Short mmCIF file of C-alpha atoms in Angstrom, two decimals:
data_model
loop_
_atom_site.label_atom_id
_atom_site.label_comp_id
_atom_site.label_asym_id
_atom_site.label_seq_id
_atom_site.Cartn_x
_atom_site.Cartn_y
_atom_site.Cartn_z
CA MET A 1 -14.99 -17.30 -19.77
CA ILE A 2 -11.30 -17.10 -18.93
CA GLY A 3 -8.98 -14.52 -20.52
CA GLU A 4 -6.20 -15.03 -23.03
CA PHE A 5 -3.36 -14.96 -20.50
CA GLU A 6 -5.25 -17.26 -18.17
CA TYR A 7 -5.67 -19.72 -21.06
CA LEU A 8 -1.95 -19.50 -21.89
CA MET A 9 -1.17 -20.33 -18.28
CA LEU A 10 -3.57 -23.27 -18.18
CA ALA A 11 -2.13 -24.54 -21.47
CA ALA A 12 1.43 -24.26 -20.08
CA CYS A 13 0.37 -26.16 -16.93
CA ALA A 14 -1.24 -28.88 -19.04
CA ARG A 15 1.88 -29.21 -21.20
CA LEU A 16 4.25 -29.34 -18.19
CA GLY A 17 2.15 -31.84 -16.24
CA ASP A 18 3.64 -32.63 -12.83
CA GLN A 19 6.63 -30.38 -13.59
CA ALA A 20 4.48 -27.22 -13.62
CA TYR A 21 5.79 -24.53 -11.28
CA GLY A 22 6.44 -20.76 -11.47
CA ALA A 23 9.70 -20.58 -13.44
CA ALA A 24 8.82 -23.51 -15.75
CA ILE A 25 5.39 -22.04 -16.59
CA ARG A 26 7.04 -18.72 -17.34
CA ARG A 27 9.59 -20.33 -19.69
CA GLN A 28 6.81 -22.29 -21.40
CA ILE A 29 4.67 -19.18 -21.97
CA GLU A 30 7.65 -17.19 -23.25
CA SER A 31 8.71 -19.91 -25.68
CA SER A 32 5.19 -20.58 -26.98
CA THR A 33 4.17 -16.93 -27.44
CA GLY A 34 7.54 -15.29 -28.10
CA ARG A 35 6.55 -12.60 -25.60
CA GLY A 36 7.94 -11.80 -22.18
CA CYS A 37 6.00 -12.82 -19.09
CA SER A 38 6.59 -10.76 -15.95
CA LEU A 39 6.75 -12.21 -12.46
CA GLY A 40 3.92 -9.90 -11.40
CA ALA A 41 1.60 -11.14 -14.15
CA LEU A 42 2.56 -14.77 -13.51
CA TYR A 43 1.97 -14.87 -9.77
CA THR A 44 -1.11 -12.65 -9.67
CA THR A 45 -2.69 -14.76 -12.43
CA LEU A 46 -1.80 -17.95 -10.56
CA ASP A 47 -3.61 -16.57 -7.50
CA ARG A 48 -6.62 -15.56 -9.58
CA LEU A 49 -6.84 -18.99 -11.24
CA GLU A 50 -6.55 -20.68 -7.86
CA ALA A 51 -9.29 -18.46 -6.43
CA LYS A 52 -11.52 -19.45 -9.36
CA GLY A 53 -10.79 -23.11 -8.63
CA LEU A 54 -9.11 -23.72 -12.01
CA ILE A 55 -5.75 -24.76 -10.56
CA ARG A 56 -4.38 -26.07 -7.29
CA THR A 57 -0.99 -24.94 -5.93
CA TRP A 58 1.26 -26.19 -3.16
CA MET A 59 4.85 -25.67 -2.06
CA GLY A 60 7.22 -28.26 -3.51
CA GLU A 61 10.70 -29.34 -2.59
CA ALA A 62 13.72 -27.05 -2.32
CA THR A 63 16.60 -27.58 -4.74
CA PRO A 64 20.22 -26.36 -4.68
CA GLN A 65 19.93 -24.54 -8.03
CA ARG A 66 17.11 -22.48 -6.50
CA GLY A 67 19.28 -21.43 -3.58
CA GLY A 68 17.52 -23.93 -1.33
CA ARG A 69 14.11 -22.35 -1.88
CA PRO A 70 10.97 -24.37 -2.64
CA LYS A 71 8.92 -24.26 -5.85
CA ARG A 72 5.27 -23.31 -6.05
CA MET A 73 3.89 -26.35 -7.83
CA VAL A 74 0.74 -26.09 -9.94
CA SER A 75 -1.77 -28.63 -11.17
CA LEU A 76 -4.94 -28.24 -13.23
CA THR A 77 -8.28 -29.08 -11.67
CA ALA A 78 -11.15 -30.69 -13.58
CA LYS A 79 -12.85 -27.28 -13.69
CA GLY A 80 -9.66 -25.76 -15.13
CA ILE A 81 -9.55 -28.36 -17.90
CA ARG A 82 -13.23 -27.68 -18.72
CA GLU A 83 -12.68 -23.89 -18.84
CA ALA A 84 -9.58 -24.22 -21.04
CA THR A 85 -11.47 -26.57 -23.39
CA THR A 86 -14.39 -24.12 -23.60
CA PHE A 87 -12.02 -21.23 -24.37
CA TYR A 88 -10.21 -23.22 -27.06
CA THR A 89 -13.38 -24.47 -28.79
CA THR A 90 -14.92 -20.97 -28.69
CA ILE A 91 -11.83 -19.41 -30.29
CA ALA A 92 -11.60 -22.24 -32.84
CA ARG A 93 -15.32 -21.86 -33.73
CA ALA A 94 -15.04 -18.09 -33.99
CA SER A 95 -11.97 -18.42 -36.24
CA ARG A 96 -13.37 -21.10 -38.57
CA GLY A 97 -13.31 -20.00 -42.23
CA LEU A 98 -11.42 -16.80 -41.47
CA GLU A 99 -8.24 -15.84 -43.24
CA TRP A 100 -6.09 -13.39 -41.39
CA GLU A 101 -3.81 -12.48 -44.29
CA ALA A 102 -3.36 -8.76 -44.68
CA LYS A 103 -5.59 -7.42 -47.46
CA PRO A 104 -5.01 -3.99 -49.01
CA ALA A 105 -7.77 -1.49 -48.25
CA LYS A 106 -10.05 -0.70 -51.22
CA GLY A 107 -9.99 2.76 -52.69
CA MET B 1 26.90 -3.69 -7.03
CA ASN B 2 25.21 -7.00 -7.86
CA ARG B 3 25.39 -8.09 -4.25
CA MET B 4 23.79 -4.85 -3.12
CA VAL B 5 20.95 -5.19 -5.65
CA TRP B 6 20.31 -8.79 -4.52
CA TRP B 7 20.28 -7.62 -0.91
CA LEU B 8 17.73 -4.96 -1.85
CA THR B 9 15.71 -7.58 -3.76
CA GLU B 10 15.63 -9.85 -0.71
CA LYS B 11 14.58 -6.94 1.51
CA LEU B 12 11.83 -5.96 -0.93
CA ALA B 13 10.65 -9.58 -1.05
CA LEU B 14 9.88 -9.32 2.68
CA LEU B 15 6.74 -7.45 1.64
CA LEU B 16 5.44 -10.71 0.11
CA ASN B 17 4.01 -13.57 2.13
CA PRO B 18 6.65 -16.18 3.11
CA ASP B 19 5.58 -18.90 0.63
CA GLU B 20 5.41 -16.51 -2.30
CA ARG B 21 8.70 -14.90 -1.26
CA ASN B 22 10.47 -18.26 -1.32
CA ALA B 23 8.92 -19.29 -4.62
CA VAL B 24 9.76 -15.98 -6.33
CA LEU B 25 13.33 -15.73 -5.03
CA GLY B 26 13.83 -19.38 -5.98
CA ASP B 27 12.54 -18.69 -9.50
CA LEU B 28 14.93 -15.74 -9.85
CA ALA B 29 17.85 -17.87 -8.63
CA GLU B 30 16.94 -20.77 -10.93
CA THR B 31 16.59 -18.63 -14.06
CA ARG B 32 19.86 -16.79 -13.23
CA THR B 33 18.18 -13.47 -13.81
CA LEU B 34 20.42 -10.40 -13.76
CA ALA B 35 20.31 -8.68 -10.37
CA ILE B 36 18.81 -5.43 -11.61
CA GLN B 37 16.30 -7.25 -13.84
CA GLY B 38 15.25 -9.45 -10.92
CA PHE B 39 14.82 -6.37 -8.76
CA MET B 40 12.63 -4.67 -11.36
CA GLU B 41 10.54 -7.83 -11.81
CA LEU B 42 10.03 -8.06 -8.08
CA CYS B 43 9.08 -4.37 -7.90
CA GLY B 44 6.26 -5.11 -10.37
CA LEU B 45 4.97 -8.04 -8.32
CA VAL B 46 5.22 -6.17 -5.01
CA ALA B 47 3.43 -3.15 -6.54
CA ARG B 48 0.55 -5.39 -7.69
CA ARG B 49 0.33 -7.11 -4.31
CA GLN B 50 0.44 -3.85 -2.36
CA ALA B 51 -2.18 -2.26 -4.63
CA ALA B 52 -4.51 -5.21 -4.00
CA LEU B 53 -3.77 -5.09 -0.28
CA TRP B 54 -4.37 -1.36 0.13
CA ARG B 55 -7.38 -0.95 -2.18
CA LYS B 56 -9.94 -2.03 0.42
CA CYS B 57 -8.20 -0.12 3.22
CA VAL B 58 -8.04 3.12 1.21
CA LEU B 59 -11.71 2.85 0.22
CA GLN B 60 -12.85 2.25 3.81
CA CYS B 61 -10.64 5.09 5.12
CA ALA B 62 -12.00 7.46 2.46
CA MET B 63 -15.55 6.55 3.46
CA GLY B 64 -14.72 7.03 7.15
CA ILE B 65 -13.18 10.45 6.48
CA ALA B 66 -16.15 11.45 4.31
CA VAL B 67 -18.65 10.57 7.07
CA CYS B 68 -16.60 12.41 9.71
CA THR B 69 -16.21 15.43 7.38
CA VAL B 70 -20.00 15.65 7.02
CA LEU B 71 -20.37 15.39 10.80
CA CYS B 72 -17.79 18.16 11.29
CA PHE B 73 -19.52 20.30 8.68
CA LEU B 74 -22.65 20.23 10.86
CA PHE B 75 -20.63 21.75 13.70
CA VAL B 76 -18.26 23.81 11.59
CA SER B 77 -19.35 27.14 13.08
CA LYS B 78 -18.27 25.94 16.53
CA ILE B 79 -14.92 24.67 15.21
CA TYR B 80 -14.45 27.92 13.30
CA GLY B 81 -15.35 30.01 16.35
CA TYR B 82 -12.84 28.18 18.53
CA LEU B 83 -9.97 28.25 16.04
CA ALA B 84 -10.72 31.72 14.64
CA ALA B 85 -10.31 33.26 18.08
CA SER B 86 -6.80 31.81 18.30
CA LEU B 87 -5.93 32.82 14.75
CA ALA B 88 -7.28 36.33 15.23
CA ALA B 89 -5.25 36.65 18.43
CA ILE B 90 -2.13 36.09 16.36
CA LEU B 91 -3.02 38.17 13.30
CA ILE B 92 -4.97 41.19 14.52
CA PRO B 93 -2.15 42.64 16.66
CA VAL B 94 0.09 42.55 13.58
CA LEU B 95 -2.34 43.47 10.79
CA GLY B 96 -4.98 45.54 12.55
CA HIS B 97 -7.76 43.72 10.74
CA ILE B 98 -8.26 40.78 8.39
CA SER B 99 -10.89 40.51 5.67
CA TYR B 100 -12.31 38.30 2.95
CA SER B 101 -11.31 39.04 -0.64
CA MET B 102 -13.89 36.80 -2.40
CA PRO B 103 -17.53 36.06 -1.58
CA ARG B 104 -16.95 32.28 -1.81
CA HIS B 105 -14.15 32.28 0.77
CA PRO B 106 -16.31 31.76 3.89
CA PHE B 107 -17.76 28.59 2.38
CA SER B 108 -14.41 27.27 1.14
CA ILE B 109 -12.88 27.86 4.59
CA ASP B 110 -15.80 26.02 6.22
CA ALA B 111 -15.39 23.11 3.80
CA ARG B 112 -11.65 22.83 4.41
CA LEU B 113 -12.09 23.14 8.17
CA ALA B 114 -14.69 20.37 8.05
CA LEU B 115 -12.27 18.21 6.05
CA LEU B 116 -9.47 18.86 8.55
CA GLY B 117 -11.85 18.06 11.41
CA GLY B 118 -12.97 14.94 9.54
CA LEU B 119 -9.35 13.80 9.18
CA PHE B 120 -8.74 14.18 12.90
CA LEU B 121 -12.08 12.69 13.94
CA ALA B 122 -11.65 9.69 11.65
CA SER B 123 -8.02 9.18 12.64
CA PRO B 124 -8.62 6.32 15.15
CA PHE B 125 -10.55 4.38 12.50
CA VAL B 126 -8.02 5.20 9.76
CA LEU B 127 -5.10 4.19 11.99
CA TRP B 128 -6.86 0.97 13.00
CA ARG B 129 -7.43 0.06 9.32
CA PHE B 130 -3.82 1.01 8.61
CA TRP B 131 -2.67 -1.30 11.40
CA LEU B 132 -4.79 -4.17 10.07
CA THR B 133 -3.27 -3.71 6.61
CA ALA B 134 0.35 -2.90 7.34
CA SER B 135 1.22 -4.65 10.60
CA PRO B 136 3.10 -7.97 10.62
CA PRO B 137 0.58 -10.85 10.53
CA ALA B 138 1.79 -12.27 13.86
CA MET B 139 0.92 -8.99 15.64
CA ARG B 140 -2.16 -8.07 13.62
CA HIS B 141 -5.10 -9.20 15.72
CA LYS B 142 -3.41 -8.92 19.11
CA ILE B 143 -5.30 -6.39 21.25
CA ARG B 144 -2.19 -5.62 23.32
CA TYR B 145 -0.46 -4.27 20.18
CA GLU B 146 -3.48 -3.04 18.23
CA TRP B 147 -5.01 -0.73 20.84
CA PRO B 148 -1.79 0.90 22.09
CA PHE B 149 -0.79 1.57 18.47
CA VAL B 150 -4.11 3.23 17.61
CA ALA B 151 -4.26 5.17 20.91
CA LEU B 152 -0.65 6.35 20.73
CA MET B 153 -0.82 7.34 17.06
CA THR B 154 -4.12 9.20 17.59
CA ALA B 155 -2.65 11.01 20.59
CA LEU B 156 0.43 11.92 18.53
CA LEU B 157 -1.74 13.25 15.69
CA PHE B 158 -3.74 15.44 18.07
CA ALA B 159 -0.56 16.54 19.86
CA GLY B 160 0.91 17.48 16.48
CA GLY B 161 -2.22 19.45 15.58
CA VAL B 162 -2.24 21.37 18.87
CA PHE B 163 1.52 21.99 18.67
CA ALA B 164 1.12 23.28 15.11
CA PHE B 165 -1.69 25.65 16.02
CA GLN B 166 -0.31 26.93 19.32
CA VAL B 167 3.42 27.04 18.60
CA VAL B 168 4.36 26.57 14.94
CA LEU B 169 1.66 28.71 13.30
CA PRO B 170 2.17 31.89 15.37
CA GLN B 171 5.94 31.71 14.86
CA LEU B 172 5.51 30.99 11.17
CA LEU B 173 3.11 33.90 10.65
CA ARG B 174 5.36 36.29 12.53
CA LEU B 175 8.34 35.13 10.49
CA ILE B 176 6.50 35.49 7.17
CA ILE B 177 5.18 38.95 8.09
CA SER B 178 8.58 40.12 9.33
CA LEU B 179 10.16 39.05 6.02
CA SER B 180 7.79 41.15 3.87
CA SER B 181 9.13 44.54 2.78
CA GLY B 182 5.79 46.32 2.22
CA PRO B 183 2.65 46.56 4.37
CA PRO B 184 1.09 43.08 4.61
CA MET B 185 -2.35 42.45 3.07
CA ILE B 186 -3.17 38.98 4.30
CA THR B 187 -6.74 37.80 3.78
CA ILE B 188 -8.64 35.41 6.02
CA ASN B 189 -8.59 32.83 3.26
CA GLU B 190 -4.78 32.88 3.02
CA SER B 191 -4.43 32.74 6.80
CA TRP B 192 -6.69 29.71 7.01
CA ASN B 193 -4.90 28.03 4.10
CA LEU B 194 -1.64 28.35 6.00
CA ALA B 195 -3.24 27.28 9.29
CA ILE B 196 -4.89 24.18 7.80
CA ALA B 197 -1.76 23.13 5.89
CA THR B 198 0.40 23.63 8.99
CA VAL B 199 -1.91 21.69 11.31
CA ALA B 200 -2.30 18.80 8.85
CA GLY B 201 1.42 18.78 7.98
CA VAL B 202 2.72 18.85 11.57
CA GLY B 203 0.06 16.32 12.62
CA LEU B 204 1.28 13.92 9.94
CA LEU B 205 4.90 14.64 10.86
CA PHE B 206 4.12 13.52 14.41
CA GLU B 207 2.82 10.25 12.94
CA ALA B 208 6.11 9.59 11.16
CA PRO B 209 7.86 7.68 14.00
CA GLY B 210 4.99 5.17 14.28
CA LEU B 211 4.80 4.70 10.52
CA CYS B 212 8.60 4.29 10.27
CA PHE B 213 8.42 1.69 13.07
CA LEU B 214 5.80 -0.29 11.12
CA LEU B 215 7.91 -0.09 7.97
CA TYR B 216 10.94 -1.23 9.95
CA LEU B 217 8.99 -4.24 11.28
CA LYS B 218 8.00 -5.15 7.73
CA LEU B 219 11.43 -4.76 6.17
CA SER B 220 13.38 -6.35 8.99
CA GLY B 221 11.30 -9.52 8.62
CA ALA B 222 7.96 -9.71 10.34
CA PRO B 223 8.21 -11.00 13.93
CA THR B 224 7.20 -14.63 14.08
CA GLN B 225 4.63 -16.16 16.41
CA SER B 226 7.42 -17.50 18.67
CA VAL B 227 8.86 -14.01 19.17
CA ILE B 228 5.45 -12.47 19.88
CA ASN B 229 4.29 -15.30 22.12
CA PRO B 230 7.36 -17.17 23.47
CA SER B 231 5.26 -19.47 25.68
CA ARG B 232 3.47 -21.05 22.70
#
């Protein structure tokens, strides 16, 4: 099964659709989790997901606001969608009926 | 200041592959990251990439050195005999005699000599693996660069070792002994410690030009295929 950060990345890719690339995925993860996402974590995880066959990446077009440098575009593969679905259903099943409110310790 | 940090960032990014370099620098430009923050972010990515790149090389080199160390340990008495004669020729005229101070010293000297021998014996393999990991991709599998690099660097390492043992070590010992105020009581263990550290240190120092050249190639932008092979 994939890890938490890998799932977050797949979810960001799914949400961004054909606009999924490095900087956009990073913004999406930061806004949805409220946590920072480092370049190192982002690009090494992208490589890992690609090696597992869960995403496909290619170099996109260069734009002036990027200093004329191309984007690394990302798209989910069918296997990636299956893995993300499995992760989500597993977490949802494991969490069913649980309440995570803080309870004072007895005694 | 900002300009200098961006320049450094771009130089550091040369350690990434061209596609990733463009994507990362583009991301930093698009998100208008502060120069120093961008530099730190890139340091993290480069560190991860370099760690992944070197892991296999370091493991293989360690295994190569271990095998060569075992081989040298089998012949350590011959290595010891050859080097001890030279060391004794330097020390005995000054000290009169040299002795062990602990029963375990003969074994520890043998082990360290075997390790030093292993380092030298494994050096062609280690340098070849180093070349395959650190050289610019366009030059990597070219025999006309690969073999001269390994041969030259190995020759330099051995030249450094011989220079250390024949020239640096005698001078260093004489200098150290002349600086002491009382009668010297140098044991064999201490003499060998100094000899091994000097030989390894000077040997590595002789490697520095080649290593700096490789680093320069990396940081100045790896030569492209058209530079390496203009006819293609």
